[in-house]
C-alpha cells in the first residue's frame, strides 16, 4: 500500500563490521543471555584480550565471568573442561592455537571423548577459540593450521569462520551447542571489515554448525576453502572471470561435521574441483574433501582430477619472502584452476 502511494521504503542498509568486533558482539550477547557462560584465558580480562576480542567485557561482567589466567594452557583448559562437565558454558581462549598443544590432552581426552565414554551422561559444552594458522612474521611455532588436527577427532565440532557474519554466527552457535567446539579464527582477519546484514545484527542470529555457504555462483569450477583463503578464492574468481572462467566459491565454515553435500552439488554442476587451505598438504582438509568426493556420487561428474592448493610442506619460515611463498596466494589458485580446466 505504501509503495502504491509512492513511498518507497528501503530495507536498512548493511553495516561494516570487523571480525574483531563481530566476535566481541557475540561474546557480549551470549554472556548477557546466559549466566552460565564465562570467558577465560591469558589477558582476556583487564587487558581486554591480546587481540582486543574481549574489549570491555571484564568491566561489564566482572571477575567471575571474564577471568584472566596464568600462562598455563593445560591448567586453565582443564579448569574449563571441568566447569563444562557441571553445565557451565566456558569459552576458553588460546592466545594462539599453537599453544593448544600444551592442552591437547584436555581438549581431546577430557572434552571430546567424555560424552561417548560416559554413554551420554556427561556433556561438555565448551568452546576452545583463538587465532589459528599463519599470521605475519611469527615463524614456525606460531603459524600452524590445526583444522586437520582437530577435524580428525570424533567428539569435537570444528568451525573456521571467514567473514564477520561467519565469526558472530558461528561463535554464538558454538556457545549454545552442548558439545565441545573448536573455533579456529584468523589473526589476519581480525581487523578486516565485512558487510553485516540486518539479520546478522540481531541478538538471535546464529549460523548452523555444519552448513557451508556459496559465496559466489559459478559454472566452470568449484573452489572450496575455509578461513582467510576464502577471500583469496574470491579474488582469484574475479581474475578468472575476466578470462571467461566462472568459479563457484564455497566457504566451508565448518570443518567437522563437513558439509560435503554442498560440495557434491557444486561439483555436479561445474565438473571440476579445486580445494584451497593454509595448512600442510599431507592428511589435510583438502585431502579429506577429495577423498569424500571420490567415494561419493559426485565423482562420476568430474571431468578432470581434483587439484589441491595448500601451504608448503615445511615449518613456516620467518623471512617474509619465504613466508609468502609458503602460503597459498591468488596466483596459485589461478594456476590450479587453469590446471584443472586444462587451459
Coordinates of C-alpha atoms in Angstrom, one line a residue:
X1 CA 0.0 0.0 0.0
X2 CA 2.8 2.4 0.9
X3 CA 4.6 1.6 -2.4
X4 CA 1.3 2.4 -4.3
X5 CA 1.3 5.8 -2.6
X6 CA 4.8 6.4 -3.8
X7 CA 6.6 5.8 -0.5
X8 CA 9.5 3.5 -1.5
X9 CA 10.7 2.1 1.8
X10 CA 14.1 0.6 1.5
X11 CA 15.5 -2.0 3.9
X12 CA 18.1 -0.8 6.4
X13 CA 21.5 -0.9 4.8
X14 CA 24.1 -3.4 5.9
X15 CA 26.9 -2.0 8.1
X16 CA 30.6 -2.6 8.0
X17 CA 31.8 -4.6 11.0
X18 CA 35.3 -6.0 11.6
X19 CA 35.8 -9.7 12.5
X20 CA 37.2 -8.5 15.9
X21 CA 34.0 -6.5 16.7
X22 CA 31.8 -9.3 15.5
X23 CA 33.4 -11.8 17.9
X24 CA 33.2 -9.2 20.7
X25 CA 29.4 -8.7 19.9
X26 CA 28.9 -12.5 20.0
X27 CA 30.6 -12.9 23.4
X28 CA 28.8 -9.9 24.8
X29 CA 25.4 -11.1 23.7
X30 CA 25.9 -14.7 25.0
X31 CA 27.4 -13.5 28.3
X32 CA 24.2 -11.4 28.7
X33 CA 21.9 -14.1 27.5
X34 CA 23.1 -17.0 29.7
X35 CA 24.7 -16.6 33.2
X36 CA 26.4 -19.9 32.8
X37 CA 28.7 -18.5 30.0
X38 CA 32.1 -17.3 31.1
X39 CA 35.3 -16.4 29.3
X40 CA 38.8 -17.4 30.5
X41 CA 42.3 -17.2 29.1
X42 CA 45.5 -15.2 29.1
X43 CA 45.0 -11.4 29.2
X44 CA 41.2 -11.7 28.4
X45 CA 40.1 -9.5 31.3
X46 CA 41.9 -6.4 32.5
X47 CA 44.0 -6.1 29.3
X48 CA 40.8 -6.5 27.1
X49 CA 42.4 -9.5 25.3
X50 CA 45.6 -9.9 23.4
X51 CA 43.8 -9.1 20.2
X52 CA 41.1 -6.9 21.9
X53 CA 38.4 -9.5 21.2
X54 CA 37.1 -9.2 24.8
X55 CA 37.3 -5.4 24.9
X56 CA 35.1 -4.0 27.6
X57 CA 33.7 -7.3 28.8
X58 CA 35.6 -7.5 32.1
X59 CA 34.3 -4.1 33.1
X60 CA 30.8 -5.1 32.2
X61 CA 30.6 -8.6 33.6
X62 CA 33.3 -8.7 36.3
X63 CA 35.9 -11.1 37.7
X64 CA 33.6 -14.2 37.8
X65 CA 32.5 -14.0 34.1
X66 CA 35.7 -12.8 32.4
X67 CA 38.8 -14.4 34.0
X68 CA 42.5 -13.8 33.5
X69 CA 44.5 -17.0 33.8
X70 CA 48.2 -17.7 34.3
X71 CA 50.3 -18.8 31.3
X72 CA 49.3 -22.5 31.7
X73 CA 47.2 -23.8 28.9
X74 CA 47.0 -27.3 30.4
X75 CA 45.8 -25.8 33.7
X76 CA 43.1 -23.4 32.5
X77 CA 41.8 -25.7 29.8
X78 CA 41.4 -28.4 32.4
X79 CA 39.5 -26.0 34.7
X80 CA 37.3 -25.0 31.8
X81 CA 36.5 -28.7 30.9
X82 CA 35.7 -29.4 34.5
X83 CA 33.3 -26.4 34.6
X84 CA 31.6 -27.6 31.4
X85 CA 31.1 -31.0 32.9
X86 CA 28.9 -29.4 35.6
X87 CA 26.9 -27.5 33.0
X88 CA 28.6 -24.2 32.9
X89 CA 29.4 -22.9 29.4
X90 CA 33.1 -21.8 29.3
X91 CA 34.7 -20.1 26.4
X92 CA 38.4 -21.0 26.6
X93 CA 40.7 -18.6 24.6
X94 CA 44.1 -19.7 23.5
X95 CA 46.4 -16.8 22.6
X96 CA 47.2 -18.9 19.5
X97 CA 46.1 -22.4 18.7
X98 CA 49.8 -23.4 18.6
X99 CA 49.6 -23.1 22.4
X100 CA 46.7 -25.6 22.5
X101 CA 49.3 -28.3 22.1
X102 CA 50.1 -27.7 25.8
X103 CA 46.4 -28.6 26.5
X104 CA 45.7 -31.2 23.8
X105 CA 45.1 -33.9 26.4
X106 CA 42.3 -31.8 27.9
X107 CA 40.8 -30.9 24.5
X108 CA 40.8 -34.5 23.1
X109 CA 40.9 -36.9 26.0
X110 CA 38.8 -34.9 28.5
X111 CA 36.5 -32.8 26.4
X112 CA 36.0 -34.7 23.1
X113 CA 35.7 -38.2 24.4
X114 CA 33.8 -37.8 27.7
X115 CA 30.3 -37.9 26.2
X116 CA 31.0 -41.2 24.4
X117 CA 32.9 -42.8 27.3
X118 CA 30.1 -41.9 29.7
X119 CA 27.4 -43.3 27.4
X120 CA 26.0 -39.8 27.0
X121 CA 25.7 -39.0 30.7
X122 CA 28.4 -36.3 30.6
X123 CA 28.2 -33.5 28.2
X124 CA 31.0 -31.0 27.8
X125 CA 29.5 -27.7 26.4
X126 CA 32.8 -25.8 25.9
X127 CA 34.3 -23.6 23.2
X128 CA 38.0 -23.5 22.6
X129 CA 38.7 -20.4 20.4
X130 CA 41.6 -18.2 19.3
X131 CA 43.8 -17.4 16.2
X132 CA 44.8 -20.3 14.0
X133 CA 47.2 -20.7 11.1
X134 CA 49.6 -18.2 9.6
X135 CA 49.9 -14.6 10.9
X136 CA 52.8 -12.4 9.7
X137 CA 56.4 -12.8 10.7
X138 CA 55.8 -15.0 13.7
X139 CA 57.7 -18.1 12.4
X140 CA 57.0 -21.8 12.7
X141 CA 55.9 -22.2 16.3
X142 CA 53.1 -19.6 15.9
X143 CA 51.9 -20.2 12.3
X144 CA 50.4 -23.7 12.2
X145 CA 46.9 -24.5 11.0
X146 CA 45.1 -27.0 13.2
X147 CA 42.0 -27.6 11.1
X148 CA 43.1 -31.1 10.1
X149 CA 44.4 -31.9 13.6
X150 CA 41.1 -31.2 15.4
X151 CA 38.9 -32.1 12.4
X152 CA 40.4 -35.6 12.7
X153 CA 38.9 -36.2 16.2
X154 CA 35.4 -37.6 16.8
X155 CA 33.6 -35.9 19.6
X156 CA 34.7 -32.4 18.5
X157 CA 32.9 -29.9 16.3
X158 CA 35.3 -27.7 14.4
X159 CA 34.4 -24.3 12.9
X160 CA 36.6 -22.0 10.8
X161 CA 35.0 -18.6 10.0
X162 CA 35.9 -16.1 7.2
X163 CA 33.6 -13.1 7.4
X164 CA 32.3 -11.0 10.3
X165 CA 28.9 -12.7 9.9
X166 CA 30.6 -16.1 10.0
X167 CA 32.5 -15.1 13.1
X168 CA 29.5 -13.9 15.0
X169 CA 27.0 -16.6 13.9
X170 CA 29.4 -19.5 14.4
X171 CA 30.6 -18.3 17.8
X172 CA 27.1 -17.9 19.1
X173 CA 26.1 -21.3 17.8
X174 CA 29.2 -22.8 19.3
X175 CA 28.5 -21.4 22.8
X176 CA 24.9 -22.7 22.6
X177 CA 26.0 -26.2 21.5
X178 CA 26.1 -29.0 24.1
X179 CA 29.2 -30.4 22.5
X180 CA 32.9 -29.3 22.7
X181 CA 33.6 -26.9 19.8
X182 CA 37.0 -25.8 18.5
X183 CA 36.7 -22.4 16.8
X184 CA 39.7 -21.6 14.5
X185 CA 40.0 -17.9 13.8
X186 CA 42.5 -16.0 11.6
X187 CA 44.5 -13.3 13.3
X188 CA 45.0 -11.6 9.9
X189 CA 41.2 -11.2 9.6
X190 CA 40.5 -9.6 13.0
X191 CA 40.9 -6.1 11.7
X192 CA 39.2 -6.7 8.3
X193 CA 35.7 -5.1 7.9
X194 CA 32.9 -7.0 6.2
X195 CA 29.3 -6.1 5.5
X196 CA 27.0 -7.3 8.2
X197 CA 23.3 -7.7 7.2
X198 CA 20.4 -6.5 9.3
X199 CA 19.6 -10.1 10.2
X200 CA 23.2 -10.7 11.5
X201 CA 22.9 -7.7 13.7
X202 CA 20.1 -9.5 15.7
X203 CA 21.0 -10.9 19.1
X204 CA 19.4 -14.2 18.0
X205 CA 21.5 -14.6 14.8
X206 CA 23.3 -17.9 14.6
X207 CA 24.8 -19.9 11.8
X208 CA 24.1 -23.6 12.0
X209 CA 27.2 -25.6 12.5
X210 CA 27.8 -28.0 9.6
X211 CA 26.5 -25.8 6.8
X212 CA 28.7 -24.4 4.1
X213 CA 27.9 -21.2 2.2
X214 CA 28.2 -20.4 -1.6
X215 CA 30.0 -17.1 -1.6
X216 CA 30.0 -16.8 -5.4
X217 CA 28.0 -18.7 -8.1
X218 CA 29.9 -20.3 -11.0
X219 CA 29.6 -22.9 -13.7
X220 CA 33.1 -24.0 -14.7
X221 CA 35.0 -25.0 -11.5
X222 CA 34.3 -25.4 -7.8
X223 CA 36.7 -23.7 -5.3
X224 CA 36.4 -24.9 -1.7
X225 CA 38.1 -23.1 1.1
X226 CA 37.8 -22.1 4.8
X227 CA 39.0 -19.1 6.8
X228 CA 41.3 -16.5 5.1
X229 CA 41.7 -18.4 1.8
X230 CA 38.0 -17.9 1.0
X231 CA 39.0 -14.3 0.3
X232 CA 41.8 -15.4 -1.9
X233 CA 39.4 -17.7 -3.8
X234 CA 37.0 -14.7 -4.4
X235 CA 39.9 -12.6 -5.7
X236 CA 41.1 -15.5 -8.0
X237 CA 37.5 -15.9 -9.2
X238 CA 37.4 -12.2 -10.2
X239 CA 40.6 -12.5 -12.1
X240 CA 39.5 -15.7 -13.9
X241 CA 36.1 -14.2 -14.7
X242 CA 37.8 -11.7 -17.0
X243 CA 39.2 -14.6 -18.9
X244 CA 35.7 -16.2 -19.2
X245 CA 36.1 -18.7 -16.4
X246 CA 33.3 -18.6 -13.8
X247 CA 34.3 -20.1 -10.4
X248 CA 31.8 -21.2 -7.8
X249 CA 33.3 -20.4 -4.4
X250 CA 32.3 -22.4 -1.4
X251 CA 33.0 -21.1 2.1
X252 CA 33.2 -24.3 4.1
X253 CA 32.7 -22.6 7.5
X254 CA 32.6 -25.9 9.4
X255 CA 35.4 -28.5 9.2
X256 CA 33.6 -31.1 11.3
X257 CA 30.9 -32.0 10.6
X258 CA 31.8 -31.2 6.9
X259 CA 29.0 -30.2 4.6
X260 CA 30.2 -32.5 1.8
X261 CA 26.7 -32.4 0.3
X262 CA 27.2 -28.7 -0.7
X263 CA 30.5 -29.6 -2.3
X264 CA 29.0 -32.5 -4.2
X265 CA 26.1 -30.4 -5.5
X266 CA 28.6 -27.8 -6.8
X267 CA 30.9 -30.4 -8.4
X268 CA 27.8 -32.0 -10.2
X269 CA 27.2 -28.5 -11.7
X270 CA 30.8 -27.5 -12.5
X271 CA 32.5 -30.9 -13.1
X272 CA 35.8 -29.6 -11.6
X273 CA 37.1 -29.2 -8.1
X274 CA 40.0 -27.2 -6.5
X275 CA 40.5 -27.1 -2.7
X276 CA 42.4 -24.3 -1.0
X277 CA 43.8 -24.2 2.5
X278 CA 46.6 -22.7 4.5
X279 CA 47.5 -26.0 6.2
X280 CA 50.0 -28.6 5.2
X281 CA 49.1 -30.9 2.3
X282 CA 49.5 -34.4 3.8
X283 CA 46.3 -35.6 5.5
X284 CA 44.8 -32.1 5.2
X285 CA 41.3 -30.7 4.8
X286 CA 41.6 -30.7 1.1
X287 CA 42.8 -34.3 1.1
X288 CA 39.6 -35.2 3.0
X289 CA 37.4 -33.3 0.6
X290 CA 39.0 -35.0 -2.4
X291 CA 38.6 -38.4 -0.8
X292 CA 34.9 -37.9 0.1
X293 CA 34.2 -36.7 -3.5
X294 CA 36.0 -39.7 -4.9
X295 CA 34.0 -42.1 -2.7
X296 CA 30.6 -40.4 -3.4
X297 CA 28.2 -39.9 -6.3
X298 CA 29.8 -36.6 -7.5
X299 CA 33.0 -38.5 -8.6
X300 CA 31.2 -39.6 -11.8
X301 CA 30.7 -35.9 -12.7
X302 CA 34.3 -34.9 -12.5
X303 CA 35.9 -34.2 -15.9
X304 CA 39.4 -33.9 -14.5
X305 CA 41.3 -34.9 -11.3
X306 CA 40.7 -32.6 -8.3
X307 CA 43.5 -30.2 -7.5
X308 CA 44.7 -29.2 -4.0
X309 CA 46.2 -25.8 -3.2
X310 CA 47.9 -25.9 0.2
X311 CA 50.6 -24.4 2.4
X312 CA 54.1 -25.6 1.7
X313 CA 55.1 -28.8 3.3
X314 CA 57.7 -27.1 5.6
X315 CA 57.6 -25.4 9.0
X316 CA 56.8 -21.8 8.4
X317 CA 59.9 -19.7 7.6
X318 CA 60.4 -16.4 9.3
X319 CA 61.6 -14.3 6.4
X320 CA 58.8 -12.5 4.6
X321 CA 59.5 -13.6 1.1
X322 CA 59.8 -17.3 2.2
X323 CA 56.6 -16.9 4.3
X324 CA 54.7 -15.5 1.3
X325 CA 55.8 -18.5 -0.8
X326 CA 54.7 -20.9 1.9
X327 CA 51.1 -19.7 2.0
X328 CA 48.6 -20.1 -0.9
X329 CA 48.4 -16.8 -3.0
X330 CA 45.8 -15.7 -5.5
X331 CA 48.2 -16.6 -8.4
X332 CA 48.5 -20.2 -7.0
X333 CA 44.7 -20.6 -7.1
X334 CA 44.5 -19.2 -10.7
X335 CA 47.2 -21.6 -11.8
X336 CA 45.4 -24.6 -10.1
X337 CA 42.1 -23.7 -11.8
X338 CA 43.8 -23.5 -15.2
X339 CA 45.5 -26.8 -14.5
X340 CA 42.1 -28.4 -13.5
X341 CA 40.5 -27.0 -16.7
X342 CA 43.5 -27.8 -18.9
X343 CA 43.8 -24.2 -20.2

